[in-house]
mmCIF file of C-alpha atoms in Angstrom:
data_model
loop_
_atom_site.group_PDB
_atom_site.id
_atom_site.type_symbol
_atom_site.label_atom_id
_atom_site.label_comp_id
_atom_site.label_asym_id
_atom_site.label_seq_id
_atom_site.Cartn_x
_atom_site.Cartn_y
_atom_site.Cartn_z
ATOM 1 C CA MET A 170 4.857 11.295 -21.526
ATOM 2 C CA ASN A 171 8.356 11.999 -20.244
ATOM 3 C CA LYS A 172 9.149 12.399 -16.560
ATOM 4 C CA PHE A 173 9.440 16.192 -16.741
ATOM 5 C CA LEU A 174 6.044 16.645 -18.386
ATOM 6 C CA LYS A 175 4.435 14.180 -15.996
ATOM 7 C CA GLY A 176 5.872 16.105 -13.062
ATOM 8 C CA CYS A 177 4.502 19.357 -14.469
ATOM 9 C CA LEU A 178 1.072 17.797 -14.924
ATOM 10 C CA VAL A 179 0.977 16.405 -11.395
ATOM 11 C CA PHE A 180 2.157 19.708 -9.960
ATOM 12 C CA GLY A 181 -0.590 21.477 -11.915
ATOM 13 C CA LEU A 182 -3.217 19.083 -10.535
ATOM 14 C CA ILE A 183 -1.968 19.550 -6.998
ATOM 15 C CA ALA A 184 -1.978 23.318 -7.407
ATOM 16 C CA ALA A 185 -5.496 23.249 -8.813
ATOM 17 C CA PHE A 186 -6.845 21.043 -6.021
ATOM 18 C CA GLY A 187 -5.091 23.156 -3.417
ATOM 19 C CA ALA A 188 -6.358 26.451 -4.818
ATOM 20 C CA ALA A 189 -9.728 26.058 -3.154
ATOM 21 C CA MET A 190 -8.046 26.022 0.261
ATOM 22 C CA PRO A 191 -6.300 29.218 1.468
ATOM 23 C CA GLN A 192 -2.667 28.699 2.342
ATOM 24 C CA GLN A 193 -1.317 29.584 5.777
ATOM 25 C CA SER A 194 -0.315 33.150 4.939
ATOM 26 C CA GLU A 195 -3.617 33.921 3.198
ATOM 27 C CA ALA A 196 -6.060 32.542 5.730
ATOM 28 C CA LYS A 197 -7.826 34.862 8.197
ATOM 29 C CA GLU A 198 -6.882 32.446 10.938
ATOM 30 C CA LYS A 199 -3.598 30.639 10.742
ATOM 31 C CA LYS A 200 -4.358 27.285 9.138
ATOM 32 C CA ILE A 201 -2.070 24.420 8.224
ATOM 33 C CA LEU A 202 -3.103 22.490 5.143
ATOM 34 C CA ILE A 203 -2.193 18.812 4.831
ATOM 35 C CA ARG A 204 -3.074 17.180 1.495
ATOM 36 C CA ILE A 205 -3.003 13.385 1.357
ATOM 37 C CA SER A 206 -2.836 11.497 -1.944
ATOM 38 C CA HIS A 207 -3.674 7.807 -2.121
ATOM 39 C CA THR A 208 -4.922 5.194 -4.609
ATOM 40 C CA GLY A 209 -7.772 3.773 -2.533
ATOM 41 C CA SER A 210 -11.443 3.975 -3.425
ATOM 42 C CA GLU A 211 -14.430 4.508 -1.148
ATOM 43 C CA GLY A 212 -14.757 1.632 1.298
ATOM 44 C CA ASN A 213 -11.136 0.583 0.929
ATOM 45 C CA GLU A 214 -9.415 -0.196 4.229
ATOM 46 C CA PHE A 215 -6.635 2.366 3.990
ATOM 47 C CA THR A 216 -9.081 4.945 2.628
ATOM 48 C CA MET A 217 -11.001 4.635 5.877
ATOM 49 C CA GLY A 218 -7.766 4.905 7.836
ATOM 50 C CA TYR A 219 -6.933 8.270 6.279
ATOM 51 C CA GLU A 220 -10.489 9.506 6.746
ATOM 52 C CA LYS A 221 -10.259 8.625 10.441
ATOM 53 C CA PHE A 222 -6.904 10.431 10.654
ATOM 54 C CA LYS A 223 -8.487 13.563 9.150
ATOM 55 C CA GLU A 224 -11.368 13.438 11.620
ATOM 56 C CA LEU A 225 -9.059 13.022 14.617
ATOM 57 C CA LEU A 226 -6.425 15.571 13.626
ATOM 58 C CA GLU A 227 -8.870 18.342 12.798
ATOM 59 C CA LYS A 228 -10.612 17.744 16.131
ATOM 60 C CA LYS A 229 -7.397 17.582 18.171
ATOM 61 C CA THR A 230 -6.134 20.847 16.662
ATOM 62 C CA ASN A 231 -9.473 22.667 16.907
ATOM 63 C CA GLY A 232 -9.391 23.334 13.187
ATOM 64 C CA ARG A 233 -5.855 24.723 13.079
ATOM 65 C CA VAL A 234 -5.022 21.862 10.730
ATOM 66 C CA VAL A 235 -7.190 21.201 7.687
ATOM 67 C CA VAL A 236 -6.767 17.837 5.961
ATOM 68 C CA ARG A 237 -7.718 17.361 2.308
ATOM 69 C CA ILE A 238 -7.762 13.784 0.985
ATOM 70 C CA TYR A 239 -7.397 12.924 -2.719
ATOM 71 C CA PRO A 240 -8.259 9.230 -3.341
ATOM 72 C CA ASN A 241 -8.400 7.096 -6.490
ATOM 73 C CA ALA A 242 -4.942 8.211 -7.675
ATOM 74 C CA VAL A 243 -6.329 11.581 -8.844
ATOM 75 C CA LEU A 244 -2.929 13.109 -8.043
ATOM 76 C CA GLY A 245 -1.039 10.194 -9.563
ATOM 77 C CA SER A 246 0.301 6.809 -8.572
ATOM 78 C CA ASP A 247 2.155 6.127 -5.310
ATOM 79 C CA ARG A 248 5.415 6.777 -7.130
ATOM 80 C CA VAL A 249 4.314 10.050 -8.727
ATOM 81 C CA ALA A 250 2.713 11.393 -5.539
ATOM 82 C CA GLY A 251 5.755 10.314 -3.512
ATOM 83 C CA GLU A 252 8.017 12.290 -5.812
ATOM 84 C CA ALA A 253 5.729 15.314 -5.381
ATOM 85 C CA VAL A 254 6.198 14.989 -1.617
ATOM 86 C CA GLN A 255 9.976 14.832 -2.016
ATOM 87 C CA GLN A 256 9.872 17.956 -4.184
ATOM 88 C CA GLY A 257 7.808 19.847 -1.603
ATOM 89 C CA ASN A 258 4.730 20.098 -3.853
ATOM 90 C CA LEU A 259 2.549 17.860 -1.665
ATOM 91 C CA GLU A 260 2.430 17.180 2.057
ATOM 92 C CA VAL A 261 1.593 13.447 2.201
ATOM 93 C CA ALA A 262 1.569 10.493 -0.184
ATOM 94 C CA SER A 263 0.386 7.036 0.776
ATOM 95 C CA ILE A 264 3.090 4.748 -0.595
ATOM 96 C CA ALA A 265 2.563 0.988 -0.626
ATOM 97 C CA THR A 266 5.546 -1.003 0.591
ATOM 98 C CA ASN A 267 5.828 -2.702 -2.811
ATOM 99 C CA ILE A 268 6.480 0.762 -4.278
ATOM 100 C CA LEU A 269 8.537 2.104 -1.370
ATOM 101 C CA SER A 270 11.583 0.122 -2.468
ATOM 102 C CA SER A 271 11.839 2.442 -5.483
ATOM 103 C CA PHE A 272 12.516 5.263 -3.010
ATOM 104 C CA HIS A 273 14.879 3.390 -0.673
ATOM 105 C CA LYS A 274 16.400 -0.057 -1.128
ATOM 106 C CA SER A 275 15.948 -1.009 2.545
ATOM 107 C CA ALA A 276 12.211 -1.397 1.830
ATOM 108 C CA LEU A 277 12.889 -4.161 -0.697
ATOM 109 C CA ALA A 278 12.509 -6.775 2.036
ATOM 110 C CA PHE A 279 8.801 -5.977 2.460
ATOM 111 C CA ASP A 280 8.139 -7.415 -1.005
ATOM 112 C CA MET A 281 9.532 -10.881 -0.376
ATOM 113 C CA PRO A 282 6.934 -13.671 -0.728
ATOM 114 C CA TYR A 283 5.499 -14.786 2.606
ATOM 115 C CA MET A 284 7.647 -12.266 4.481
ATOM 116 C CA CYS A 285 4.694 -11.804 6.834
ATOM 117 C CA ASP A 286 2.944 -14.808 8.348
ATOM 118 C CA PRO A 287 -0.830 -14.174 7.953
ATOM 119 C CA GLU A 288 -1.257 -15.211 11.592
ATOM 120 C CA LYS A 289 1.265 -12.610 12.817
ATOM 121 C CA MET A 290 -0.123 -9.503 11.133
ATOM 122 C CA ILE A 291 -0.789 -7.481 14.316
ATOM 123 C CA PRO A 292 2.669 -7.896 15.936
ATOM 124 C CA TYR A 293 4.183 -7.240 12.496
ATOM 125 C CA MET A 294 2.219 -3.972 12.227
ATOM 126 C CA GLN A 295 3.001 -2.964 15.807
ATOM 127 C CA ALA A 296 6.720 -3.372 15.217
ATOM 128 C CA LEU A 297 6.525 -1.398 12.006
ATOM 129 C CA ALA A 298 4.617 1.435 13.656
ATOM 130 C CA TYR A 299 6.331 1.626 17.055
ATOM 131 C CA GLY A 300 9.298 -0.684 17.563
ATOM 132 C CA ASP A 301 12.910 -0.912 16.516
ATOM 133 C CA LEU A 302 11.674 -1.667 13.013
ATOM 134 C CA ASN A 303 9.895 1.691 12.956
ATOM 135 C CA LYS A 304 12.961 3.525 14.233
ATOM 136 C CA TYR A 305 15.130 1.973 11.544
ATOM 137 C CA LEU A 306 12.661 2.721 8.733
ATOM 138 C CA VAL A 307 12.326 6.346 9.858
ATOM 139 C CA GLU A 308 16.107 6.716 9.790
ATOM 140 C CA GLN A 309 16.396 5.221 6.313
ATOM 141 C CA LEU A 310 13.581 7.214 4.709
ATOM 142 C CA ALA A 311 14.898 10.442 6.205
ATOM 143 C CA THR A 312 17.760 10.152 3.718
ATOM 144 C CA VAL A 313 15.252 10.549 0.853
ATOM 145 C CA ASP A 314 13.247 13.350 2.523
ATOM 146 C CA LEU A 315 10.302 11.165 3.543
ATOM 147 C CA TYR A 316 8.858 10.837 7.043
ATOM 148 C CA PRO A 317 6.719 7.703 7.595
ATOM 149 C CA PHE A 318 4.126 8.639 10.205
ATOM 150 C CA MET A 319 1.126 6.372 9.584
ATOM 151 C CA PHE A 320 0.891 2.655 8.780
ATOM 152 C CA ASN A 321 -2.327 1.316 7.270
ATOM 153 C CA ALA A 322 -2.553 -2.448 6.895
ATOM 154 C CA THR A 323 -4.067 -4.140 3.884
ATOM 155 C CA ALA A 324 -5.342 -7.690 3.750
ATOM 156 C CA MET A 325 -3.129 -10.459 2.429
ATOM 157 C CA ARG A 326 -3.202 -10.469 -1.354
ATOM 158 C CA SER A 327 -3.682 -13.245 -3.866
ATOM 159 C CA TRP A 328 -3.860 -13.539 -7.633
ATOM 160 C CA ALA A 329 -7.175 -13.009 -9.427
ATOM 161 C CA PHE A 330 -7.876 -13.652 -13.112
ATOM 162 C CA THR A 331 -10.271 -12.628 -15.843
ATOM 163 C CA SER A 332 -10.767 -15.959 -17.602
ATOM 164 C CA LYS A 333 -8.467 -18.683 -16.275
ATOM 165 C CA ASP A 334 -9.645 -20.963 -13.491
ATOM 166 C CA VAL A 335 -6.349 -21.508 -11.660
ATOM 167 C CA LYS A 336 -6.507 -24.529 -9.373
ATOM 168 C CA SER A 337 -2.813 -25.329 -8.995
ATOM 169 C CA VAL A 338 0.617 -23.743 -9.282
ATOM 170 C CA GLU A 339 1.024 -25.409 -12.677
ATOM 171 C CA ASP A 340 -2.073 -23.583 -13.983
ATOM 172 C CA LEU A 341 -0.296 -20.230 -13.522
ATOM 173 C CA LYS A 342 2.131 -20.905 -16.356
ATOM 174 C CA GLY A 343 1.797 -18.497 -19.262
ATOM 175 C CA VAL A 344 -0.745 -16.140 -17.661
ATOM 176 C CA LYS A 345 -0.247 -12.447 -18.492
ATOM 177 C CA ILE A 346 -0.294 -10.795 -15.081
ATOM 178 C CA ARG A 347 -0.115 -7.213 -13.883
ATOM 179 C CA SER A 348 2.679 -6.570 -11.425
ATOM 180 C CA THR A 349 3.802 -3.497 -9.577
ATOM 181 C CA PRO A 350 7.167 -1.981 -10.593
ATOM 182 C CA SER A 351 8.761 -3.848 -7.672
ATOM 183 C CA PRO A 352 11.487 -6.164 -9.034
ATOM 184 C CA ILE A 353 10.499 -8.756 -6.437
ATOM 185 C CA ASP A 354 6.845 -8.640 -7.415
ATOM 186 C CA ILE A 355 7.952 -9.193 -11.013
ATOM 187 C CA ALA A 356 10.228 -12.066 -9.924
ATOM 188 C CA ASN A 357 7.389 -13.670 -7.937
ATOM 189 C CA CYS A 358 5.295 -13.802 -11.107
ATOM 190 C CA LYS A 359 8.129 -15.199 -13.192
ATOM 191 C CA ALA A 360 8.951 -17.816 -10.553
ATOM 192 C CA VAL A 361 5.605 -19.512 -11.159
ATOM 193 C CA GLY A 362 5.789 -19.154 -14.935
ATOM 194 C CA MET A 363 3.579 -16.108 -15.440
ATOM 195 C CA ASN A 364 4.388 -13.223 -17.797
ATOM 196 C CA PRO A 365 4.340 -9.985 -15.765
ATOM 197 C CA THR A 366 3.757 -6.460 -17.030
ATOM 198 C CA ALA A 367 4.558 -3.667 -14.573
ATOM 199 C CA LEU A 368 1.720 -1.144 -14.476
ATOM 200 C CA ALA A 369 0.732 1.709 -12.173
ATOM 201 C CA PHE A 370 -2.514 0.925 -10.379
ATOM 202 C CA ASP A 371 -4.532 3.552 -12.224
ATOM 203 C CA ALA A 372 -3.748 1.791 -15.541
ATOM 204 C CA VAL A 373 -4.765 -1.710 -14.478
ATOM 205 C CA TYR A 374 -8.510 -1.752 -15.143
ATOM 206 C CA GLN A 375 -8.158 -0.675 -18.755
ATOM 207 C CA ALA A 376 -5.386 -3.225 -19.259
ATOM 208 C CA LEU A 377 -7.669 -5.960 -17.916
ATOM 209 C CA GLN A 378 -10.477 -4.825 -20.212
ATOM 210 C CA GLN A 379 -8.217 -4.835 -23.239
ATOM 211 C CA GLY A 380 -6.607 -8.157 -22.404
ATOM 212 C CA THR A 381 -3.154 -6.648 -22.081
ATOM 213 C CA VAL A 382 -3.061 -8.476 -18.763
ATOM 214 C CA GLU A 383 -5.253 -11.336 -17.558
ATOM 215 C CA GLY A 384 -5.003 -10.864 -13.826
ATOM 216 C CA GLU A 385 -3.662 -8.930 -10.861
ATOM 217 C CA LEU A 386 -2.828 -9.209 -7.163
ATOM 218 C CA LEU A 387 -5.756 -8.338 -4.859
ATOM 219 C CA SER A 388 -7.374 -9.163 -1.527
ATOM 220 C CA PHE A 389 -11.042 -10.071 -1.137
ATOM 221 C CA LEU A 390 -11.853 -6.647 0.234
ATOM 222 C CA SER A 391 -10.029 -4.969 -2.660
ATOM 223 C CA MET A 392 -12.142 -7.029 -5.039
ATOM 224 C CA LYS A 393 -15.183 -5.454 -3.413
ATOM 225 C CA SER A 394 -13.936 -1.891 -2.952
ATOM 226 C CA PHE A 395 -12.712 -1.654 -6.562
ATOM 227 C CA GLY A 396 -15.714 -3.513 -7.993
ATOM 228 C CA ARG A 397 -13.432 -6.005 -9.713
ATOM 229 C CA ALA A 398 -15.958 -8.849 -9.911
ATOM 230 C CA GLU A 399 -17.306 -7.319 -13.098
ATOM 231 C CA ILE A 400 -14.052 -8.278 -14.821
ATOM 232 C CA LEU A 401 -12.121 -10.706 -12.567
ATOM 233 C CA LYS A 402 -13.871 -14.080 -12.303
ATOM 234 C CA TYR A 403 -11.376 -16.364 -10.549
ATOM 235 C CA MET A 404 -9.162 -16.114 -7.449
ATOM 236 C CA TYR A 405 -6.288 -18.353 -6.412
ATOM 237 C CA VAL A 406 -5.898 -17.630 -2.696
ATOM 238 C CA THR A 407 -2.134 -17.611 -2.155
ATOM 239 C CA GLN A 408 -1.963 -14.809 0.454
ATOM 240 C CA HIS A 409 1.759 -14.496 -0.226
ATOM 241 C CA ASN A 410 1.853 -10.709 -0.458
ATOM 242 C CA PHE A 411 1.245 -8.201 2.350
ATOM 243 C CA PRO A 412 1.728 -4.609 1.207
ATOM 244 C CA ILE A 413 1.232 -1.884 3.778
ATOM 245 C CA HIS A 414 0.214 1.653 2.852
ATOM 246 C CA ILE A 415 2.576 4.011 4.617
ATOM 247 C CA GLY A 416 1.621 7.641 5.008
ATOM 248 C CA CYS A 417 4.834 9.433 4.023
ATOM 249 C CA MET A 418 5.018 13.114 4.838
ATOM 250 C CA SER A 419 7.569 15.536 3.504
ATOM 251 C CA LYS A 420 10.244 15.470 6.213
ATOM 252 C CA LYS A 421 10.923 19.146 5.738
ATOM 253 C CA PHE A 422 7.229 19.896 6.122
ATOM 254 C CA TYR A 423 6.951 17.751 9.261
ATOM 255 C CA ASP A 424 10.030 19.363 10.795
ATOM 256 C CA SER A 425 8.534 22.801 10.105
ATOM 257 C CA LEU A 426 5.362 22.069 12.094
ATOM 258 C CA PRO A 427 4.981 23.449 15.633
ATOM 259 C CA ALA A 428 5.711 20.881 18.324
ATOM 260 C CA ASP A 429 2.082 20.645 19.449
ATOM 261 C CA ILE A 430 0.936 20.009 15.871
ATOM 262 C CA GLN A 431 3.585 17.316 15.437
ATOM 263 C CA GLN A 432 2.278 15.665 18.590
ATOM 264 C CA ALA A 433 -1.303 15.871 17.343
ATOM 265 C CA VAL A 434 -0.285 14.355 13.992
ATOM 266 C CA MET A 435 1.386 11.388 15.663
ATOM 267 C CA GLU A 436 -1.421 10.831 18.179
ATOM 268 C CA SER A 437 -4.034 10.968 15.414
ATOM 269 C CA ALA A 438 -2.024 8.603 13.231
ATOM 270 C CA LYS A 439 -1.651 6.110 16.088
ATOM 271 C CA GLU A 440 -5.363 6.096 16.894
ATOM 272 C CA ALA A 441 -6.424 5.964 13.255
ATOM 273 C CA GLN A 442 -4.073 3.171 12.211
ATOM 274 C CA GLU A 443 -4.919 0.955 15.180
ATOM 275 C CA TRP A 444 -8.618 1.477 14.444
ATOM 276 C CA GLU A 445 -7.945 0.556 10.799
ATOM 277 C CA TRP A 446 -6.098 -2.644 11.753
ATOM 278 C CA THR A 447 -9.188 -3.925 13.596
ATOM 279 C CA LEU A 448 -11.320 -3.610 10.444
ATOM 280 C CA LEU A 449 -9.490 -6.128 8.297
ATOM 281 C CA ASP A 450 -11.090 -9.414 9.367
ATOM 282 C CA GLN A 451 -14.626 -8.109 8.916
ATOM 283 C CA LEU A 452 -13.810 -6.386 5.624
ATOM 284 C CA GLU A 453 -12.210 -9.558 4.264
ATOM 285 C CA LYS A 454 -15.321 -11.550 5.184
ATOM 286 C CA GLU A 455 -17.459 -8.975 3.397
ATOM 287 C CA GLY A 456 -15.111 -9.105 0.405
ATOM 288 C CA LEU A 457 -15.341 -12.901 0.188
ATOM 289 C CA GLU A 458 -19.114 -12.674 0.396
ATOM 290 C CA TYR A 459 -19.055 -10.107 -2.420
ATOM 291 C CA CYS A 460 -17.005 -12.502 -4.555
ATOM 292 C CA ASN A 461 -19.384 -15.386 -3.884
ATOM 293 C CA GLN A 462 -22.445 -13.273 -4.639
ATOM 294 C CA ASN A 463 -20.972 -11.948 -7.879
ATOM 295 C CA GLY A 464 -19.909 -15.200 -9.465
ATOM 296 C CA VAL A 465 -16.196 -15.139 -8.640
ATOM 297 C CA LYS A 466 -14.865 -18.672 -8.244
ATOM 298 C CA VAL A 467 -12.510 -18.779 -5.256
ATOM 299 C CA ASN A 468 -9.919 -21.552 -5.073
ATOM 300 C CA PHE A 469 -8.186 -21.958 -1.705
ATOM 301 C CA LEU A 470 -4.797 -23.657 -1.447
ATOM 302 C CA ASP A 471 -4.379 -26.798 0.591
ATOM 303 C CA ASP A 472 -1.134 -27.483 2.477
ATOM 304 C CA ALA A 473 0.425 -29.330 -0.462
ATOM 305 C CA GLN A 474 -0.316 -26.499 -2.893
ATOM 306 C CA LYS A 475 1.083 -23.903 -0.507
ATOM 307 C CA ALA A 476 4.235 -25.974 -0.078
ATOM 308 C CA ALA A 477 4.570 -26.225 -3.867
ATOM 309 C CA LEU A 478 4.184 -22.459 -4.201
ATOM 310 C CA LYS A 479 6.804 -21.768 -1.532
ATOM 311 C CA GLU A 480 9.146 -24.141 -3.334
ATOM 312 C CA LYS A 481 8.725 -22.089 -6.521
ATOM 313 C CA PHE A 482 9.442 -18.890 -4.580
ATOM 314 C CA LYS A 483 12.836 -20.172 -3.412
ATOM 315 C CA VAL A 484 14.384 -18.831 -6.616
ATOM 316 C CA VAL A 485 13.207 -15.351 -5.612
ATOM 317 C CA TRP A 486 14.921 -15.658 -2.243
ATOM 318 C CA ASP A 487 18.056 -16.980 -3.938
ATOM 319 C CA GLU A 488 18.096 -14.055 -6.363
ATOM 320 C CA PHE A 489 17.224 -11.205 -4.028
ATOM 321 C CA GLY A 490 18.480 -12.447 -0.690
ATOM 322 C CA PRO A 491 21.976 -10.983 -1.221
ATOM 323 C CA GLN A 492 20.429 -7.619 -2.212
ATOM 324 C CA LEU A 493 18.277 -7.264 0.897
ATOM 325 C CA ASP A 494 19.181 -5.064 3.830
ATOM 326 C CA PRO A 495 20.087 -7.733 6.440
ATOM 327 C CA LYS A 496 19.102 -5.523 9.360
ATOM 328 C CA MET A 497 15.656 -4.905 7.859
ATOM 329 C CA VAL A 498 15.158 -8.629 7.260
ATOM 330 C CA GLN A 499 16.174 -9.448 10.822
ATOM 331 C CA LEU A 500 13.839 -6.810 12.253
ATOM 332 C CA LEU A 501 10.938 -8.103 10.147
ATOM 333 C CA GLN A 502 11.584 -11.654 11.296
ATOM 334 C CA ASP A 503 12.007 -10.643 14.945
ATOM 335 C CA ALA A 504 8.624 -8.908 14.846
ATOM 336 C CA GLN A 505 6.921 -12.265 14.226
ATOM 337 C CA LYS A 506 8.593 -14.360 16.925
#
């Protein structure tokens, strides 16, 4: 399907889903409709973040704002929904940072392996949501008509496989792996000898079933929320990847909102995202328990294996380091000091 036809299809879906909700000019009372598209399933961490945002915003505005959430990529992938936001056909798309670089090159730094220390997740998120890092990202995304207003954390991600029991970096060689379209994600896979295929998230399960790919990048809690244990049987716990789901609103739409509604949006986003951040440890524990109970063999890396993996990833830093936005890299590093 070419890009034009895909855009028409997505627009048609958005129009159909929106038809059940009166637009501002048609409602008896003046309502503002905010539709949020994301790829999460029920029980997923960022799904719960957006549900909390809906609850808070509708309460804070006494029903003046109505939030409609479309999960499970029903309105398309992060990329497709993000383009709909840019075109003014959708209010909000949740765009993972490993997809965000396709909208603005400054976001490329988020994809680098081990960019975030697993022990520094909270200060990293705080800087992204409130600090100089946030200010810089807002400025950059404004140039592509996106306004990042909400930052939902995900757990650190590792590789999981359908049939190969990976116990060392050497065991990764030759595995057919799903990657995101991020060039760095693809390079990470190649650096350890895997054969990556870039696929949108909504195409991954079928590809795993058919053997087109033999694994993907997931956290424990994603294993549980997406029910992946029925097809993925092994995990190699690298925790080298930390994508964040950023709620990106149409900048034009945000700028058109009354000042009090803008304030309510930002207050609701702040409360909802901070609530979501606190969930991760417990959800990861539940995800690991789910893996253990459903026959997934989990292989943790020792210090030597992690050092070997980081050594492999040096080629990624050598290749992409010159392409990264140096200010973004510095801000990301400063957030973890």
